[in-house]
PDB file of C-alpha atoms in Angstrom:
ATOM      1  CA  UNK A   1     101.732   1.565  68.246  1.00 76.00           C
ATOM      2  CA  UNK A   2     100.787   5.095  69.216  1.00 82.00           C
ATOM      3  CA  UNK A   3     102.128   8.562  68.484  1.00 87.00           C
ATOM      4  CA  UNK A   4     101.224  12.224  68.877  1.00 88.00           C
ATOM      5  CA  UNK A   5     100.027  14.499  66.091  1.00 88.00           C
ATOM      6  CA  UNK A   6     103.100  15.993  64.393  1.00 87.00           C
ATOM      7  CA  UNK A   7     105.374  13.030  65.144  1.00 90.00           C
ATOM      8  CA  UNK A   8     108.179  11.735  62.978  1.00 91.00           C
ATOM      9  CA  UNK A   9     110.036   8.446  62.873  1.00 92.00           C
ATOM     10  CA  UNK A  10     113.179   6.859  61.531  1.00 93.00           C
ATOM     11  CA  UNK A  11     112.025   4.444  58.834  1.00 92.00           C
ATOM     12  CA  UNK A  12     114.467   1.834  57.549  1.00 92.00           C
ATOM     13  CA  UNK A  13     113.946  -0.257  54.456  1.00 91.00           C
ATOM     14  CA  UNK A  14     115.362  -3.723  55.115  1.00 81.00           C
ATOM     15  CA  UNK A  15     116.167  -4.563  51.478  1.00 81.00           C
ATOM     16  CA  UNK A  16     118.637  -1.696  51.000  1.00 84.00           C
ATOM     17  CA  UNK A  17     122.271  -2.565  51.645  1.00 80.00           C
ATOM     18  CA  UNK A  18     123.948   0.698  50.541  1.00 80.00           C
ATOM     19  CA  UNK A  19     125.324   2.796  53.381  1.00 74.00           C
ATOM     20  CA  UNK A  20     123.475   6.093  53.757  1.00 80.00           C
ATOM     21  CA  UNK A  21     120.439   4.881  51.822  1.00 84.00           C
ATOM     22  CA  UNK A  22     118.857   2.473  54.328  1.00 89.00           C
ATOM     23  CA  UNK A  23     116.807   4.940  56.423  1.00 90.00           C
ATOM     24  CA  UNK A  24     115.263   8.393  56.523  1.00 91.00           C
ATOM     25  CA  UNK A  25     113.433  10.541  59.064  1.00 92.00           C
ATOM     26  CA  UNK A  26     109.860  10.964  57.856  1.00 92.00           C
ATOM     27  CA  UNK A  27     106.886  12.837  59.305  1.00 90.00           C
ATOM     28  CA  UNK A  28     103.740  10.885  60.074  1.00 92.00           C
ATOM     29  CA  UNK A  29     100.838  12.656  58.354  1.00 90.00           C
ATOM     30  CA  UNK A  30      98.069  10.619  59.992  1.00 91.00           C
ATOM     31  CA  UNK A  31      96.519  10.771  63.438  1.00 88.00           C
ATOM     32  CA  UNK A  32      96.874   7.902  65.929  1.00 86.00           C
ATOM     33  CA  UNK A  33      93.173   7.053  65.601  1.00 88.00           C
ATOM     34  CA  UNK A  34      93.308   6.788  61.787  1.00 88.00           C
ATOM     35  CA  UNK A  35      94.312   3.099  61.873  1.00 84.00           C
ATOM     36  CA  UNK A  36      97.101   3.709  59.357  1.00 86.00           C
ATOM     37  CA  UNK A  37     100.480   5.363  59.159  1.00 88.00           C
ATOM     38  CA  UNK A  38     100.551   7.901  56.350  1.00 87.00           C
ATOM     39  CA  UNK A  39     103.777   9.553  55.211  1.00 89.00           C
ATOM     40  CA  UNK A  40     104.403  12.161  52.539  1.00 83.00           C
ATOM     41  CA  UNK A  41     107.637  12.441  50.608  1.00 84.00           C
ATOM     42  CA  UNK A  42     109.015  13.573  47.266  1.00 78.00           C
ATOM     43  CA  UNK A  43     110.305  10.785  45.065  1.00 74.00           C
ATOM     44  CA  UNK A  44     113.494  12.631  44.202  1.00 78.00           C
ATOM     45  CA  UNK A  45     115.183   9.666  42.542  1.00 81.00           C
ATOM     46  CA  UNK A  46     117.272   8.503  45.503  1.00 87.00           C
ATOM     47  CA  UNK A  47     117.584   4.755  46.021  1.00 89.00           C
ATOM     48  CA  UNK A  48     115.677   5.063  49.305  1.00 90.00           C
ATOM     49  CA  UNK A  49     112.747   6.976  47.796  1.00 89.00           C
ATOM     50  CA  UNK A  50     112.566   4.731  44.708  1.00 89.00           C
ATOM     51  CA  UNK A  51     112.480   1.666  46.949  1.00 89.00           C
ATOM     52  CA  UNK A  52     109.940   3.179  49.360  1.00 90.00           C
ATOM     53  CA  UNK A  53     107.526   4.310  46.654  1.00 88.00           C
ATOM     54  CA  UNK A  54     107.676   0.955  44.874  1.00 89.00           C
ATOM     55  CA  UNK A  55     106.857  -1.146  47.958  1.00 89.00           C
ATOM     56  CA  UNK A  56     103.607  -3.076  47.608  1.00 89.00           C
ATOM     57  CA  UNK A  57     100.837  -2.497  50.162  1.00 84.00           C
ATOM     58  CA  UNK A  58     101.460  -4.485  53.330  1.00 85.00           C
ATOM     59  CA  UNK A  59     105.255  -4.451  52.998  1.00 89.00           C
ATOM     60  CA  UNK A  60     107.213  -4.410  56.241  1.00 90.00           C
ATOM     61  CA  UNK A  61     109.618  -1.628  57.163  1.00 92.00           C
ATOM     62  CA  UNK A  62     111.541  -0.969  60.369  1.00 92.00           C
ATOM     63  CA  UNK A  63     110.355   2.034  62.381  1.00 91.00           C
ATOM     64  CA  UNK A  64     112.257   3.477  65.330  1.00 88.00           C
ATOM     65  CA  UNK A  65     112.806   6.726  67.184  1.00 82.00           C
ATOM     66  CA  UNK A  66     109.137   7.696  67.055  1.00 82.00           C
ATOM     67  CA  UNK A  67     109.022  11.187  68.572  1.00 85.00           C
ATOM     68  CA  UNK A  68     107.591  14.694  68.219  1.00 84.00           C
ATOM     69  CA  UNK A  69     109.009  18.183  68.626  1.00 81.00           C
ATOM     70  CA  UNK A  70     105.681  19.871  67.912  1.00 81.00           C
ATOM     71  CA  UNK A  71     103.393  20.531  70.816  1.00 80.00           C
ATOM     72  CA  UNK A  72     100.300  22.668  71.153  1.00 84.00           C
ATOM     73  CA  UNK A  73      99.377  24.387  74.405  1.00 83.00           C
ATOM     74  CA  UNK A  74      95.858  23.572  75.525  1.00 80.00           C
ATOM     75  CA  UNK A  75      94.520  27.121  75.619  1.00 80.00           C
ATOM     76  CA  UNK A  76      92.040  29.310  73.759  1.00 84.00           C
ATOM     77  CA  UNK A  77      94.473  31.234  71.555  1.00 88.00           C
ATOM     78  CA  UNK A  78      94.117  30.675  67.799  1.00 90.00           C
ATOM     79  CA  UNK A  79      96.364  27.965  66.412  1.00 87.00           C
ATOM     80  CA  UNK A  80      98.464  29.419  63.581  1.00 86.00           C
ATOM     81  CA  UNK A  81      99.991  26.823  61.256  1.00 81.00           C
ATOM     82  CA  UNK A  82     102.525  27.698  58.583  1.00 81.00           C
ATOM     83  CA  UNK A  83     104.230  25.148  56.380  1.00 77.00           C
ATOM     84  CA  UNK A  84     105.759  24.866  52.957  1.00 74.00           C
ATOM     85  CA  UNK A  85     106.205  21.963  50.614  1.00 74.00           C
ATOM     86  CA  UNK A  86     106.022  18.565  52.334  1.00 76.00           C
ATOM     87  CA  UNK A  87     106.157  20.270  55.734  1.00 76.00           C
ATOM     88  CA  UNK A  88     102.367  20.270  55.481  1.00 78.00           C
ATOM     89  CA  UNK A  89     102.531  16.588  56.509  1.00 83.00           C
ATOM     90  CA  UNK A  90     103.297  17.628  60.103  1.00 83.00           C
ATOM     91  CA  UNK A  91     100.428  20.137  60.163  1.00 84.00           C
ATOM     92  CA  UNK A  92      97.719  17.774  58.892  1.00 86.00           C
ATOM     93  CA  UNK A  93      97.347  15.653  62.055  1.00 89.00           C
ATOM     94  CA  UNK A  94      97.630  18.712  64.318  1.00 87.00           C
ATOM     95  CA  UNK A  95      94.876  20.556  62.445  1.00 87.00           C
ATOM     96  CA  UNK A  96      92.655  17.457  62.537  1.00 88.00           C
ATOM     97  CA  UNK A  97      93.263  17.044  66.282  1.00 89.00           C
ATOM     98  CA  UNK A  98      92.361  20.654  67.137  1.00 89.00           C
ATOM     99  CA  UNK A  99      89.597  21.295  64.571  1.00 89.00           C
ATOM    100  CA  UNK A 100      86.430  22.471  66.310  1.00 89.00           C
ATOM    101  CA  UNK A 101      88.263  23.024  69.616  1.00 90.00           C
ATOM    102  CA  UNK A 102      89.857  26.380  68.771  1.00 89.00           C
ATOM    103  CA  UNK A 103      90.350  28.798  65.884  1.00 89.00           C
ATOM    104  CA  UNK A 104      92.871  27.613  63.314  1.00 85.00           C
ATOM    105  CA  UNK A 105      94.705  29.836  60.836  1.00 84.00           C
ATOM    106  CA  UNK A 106      96.394  28.006  57.958  1.00 81.00           C
ATOM    107  CA  UNK A 107      99.115  29.458  55.774  1.00 76.00           C
ATOM    108  CA  UNK A 108     101.468  27.767  53.382  1.00 68.00           C
ATOM    109  CA  UNK A 109     104.122  28.668  50.873  1.00 59.00           C
ATOM    110  CA  UNK A 110     102.933  27.166  47.596  1.00 63.00           C
ATOM    111  CA  UNK A 111     105.689  25.047  46.109  1.00 62.00           C
ATOM    112  CA  UNK A 112     103.242  22.874  44.208  1.00 62.00           C
ATOM    113  CA  UNK A 113     102.525  20.383  47.011  1.00 59.00           C
ATOM    114  CA  UNK A 114      98.766  20.631  47.379  1.00 62.00           C
ATOM    115  CA  UNK A 115      98.013  17.092  48.529  1.00 66.00           C
ATOM    116  CA  UNK A 116      96.160  17.981  51.772  1.00 70.00           C
ATOM    117  CA  UNK A 117      94.961  21.503  50.876  1.00 67.00           C
ATOM    118  CA  UNK A 118      91.285  20.779  50.280  1.00 73.00           C
ATOM    119  CA  UNK A 119      90.958  18.584  53.388  1.00 75.00           C
ATOM    120  CA  UNK A 120      92.810  20.998  55.679  1.00 72.00           C
ATOM    121  CA  UNK A 121      90.974  24.126  54.580  1.00 69.00           C
ATOM    122  CA  UNK A 122      87.614  22.340  54.968  1.00 75.00           C
ATOM    123  CA  UNK A 123      88.273  21.270  58.570  1.00 75.00           C
ATOM    124  CA  UNK A 124      90.055  24.444  59.719  1.00 63.00           C
TER     125      UNK A 124
END
């Protein structure tokens, strides 16, 4: 499977039977070459999130509608990335893809989600 930096997918959990709780759109926070699919989400107590965060490693889920609305023009202008909260998940693979190829300016609204901060500010 392949995807572009900044992609998102519809991820369905096969063990959920309740209508409206079976799937969610989630951003892929890893790059295609990372050999893993990394997602970031809040566990807000919903049935979907409780089920997702309790899955053991290697569990199977259904993934569909893999797509991206984020694209970066291949030019020399600085890349300015702004995100807040878990929106940083979409920026992580884009920053990693363009690091060293052009100037990158990172900005985020601090809502307490600092999971990728150290990594992103080191590579930007």
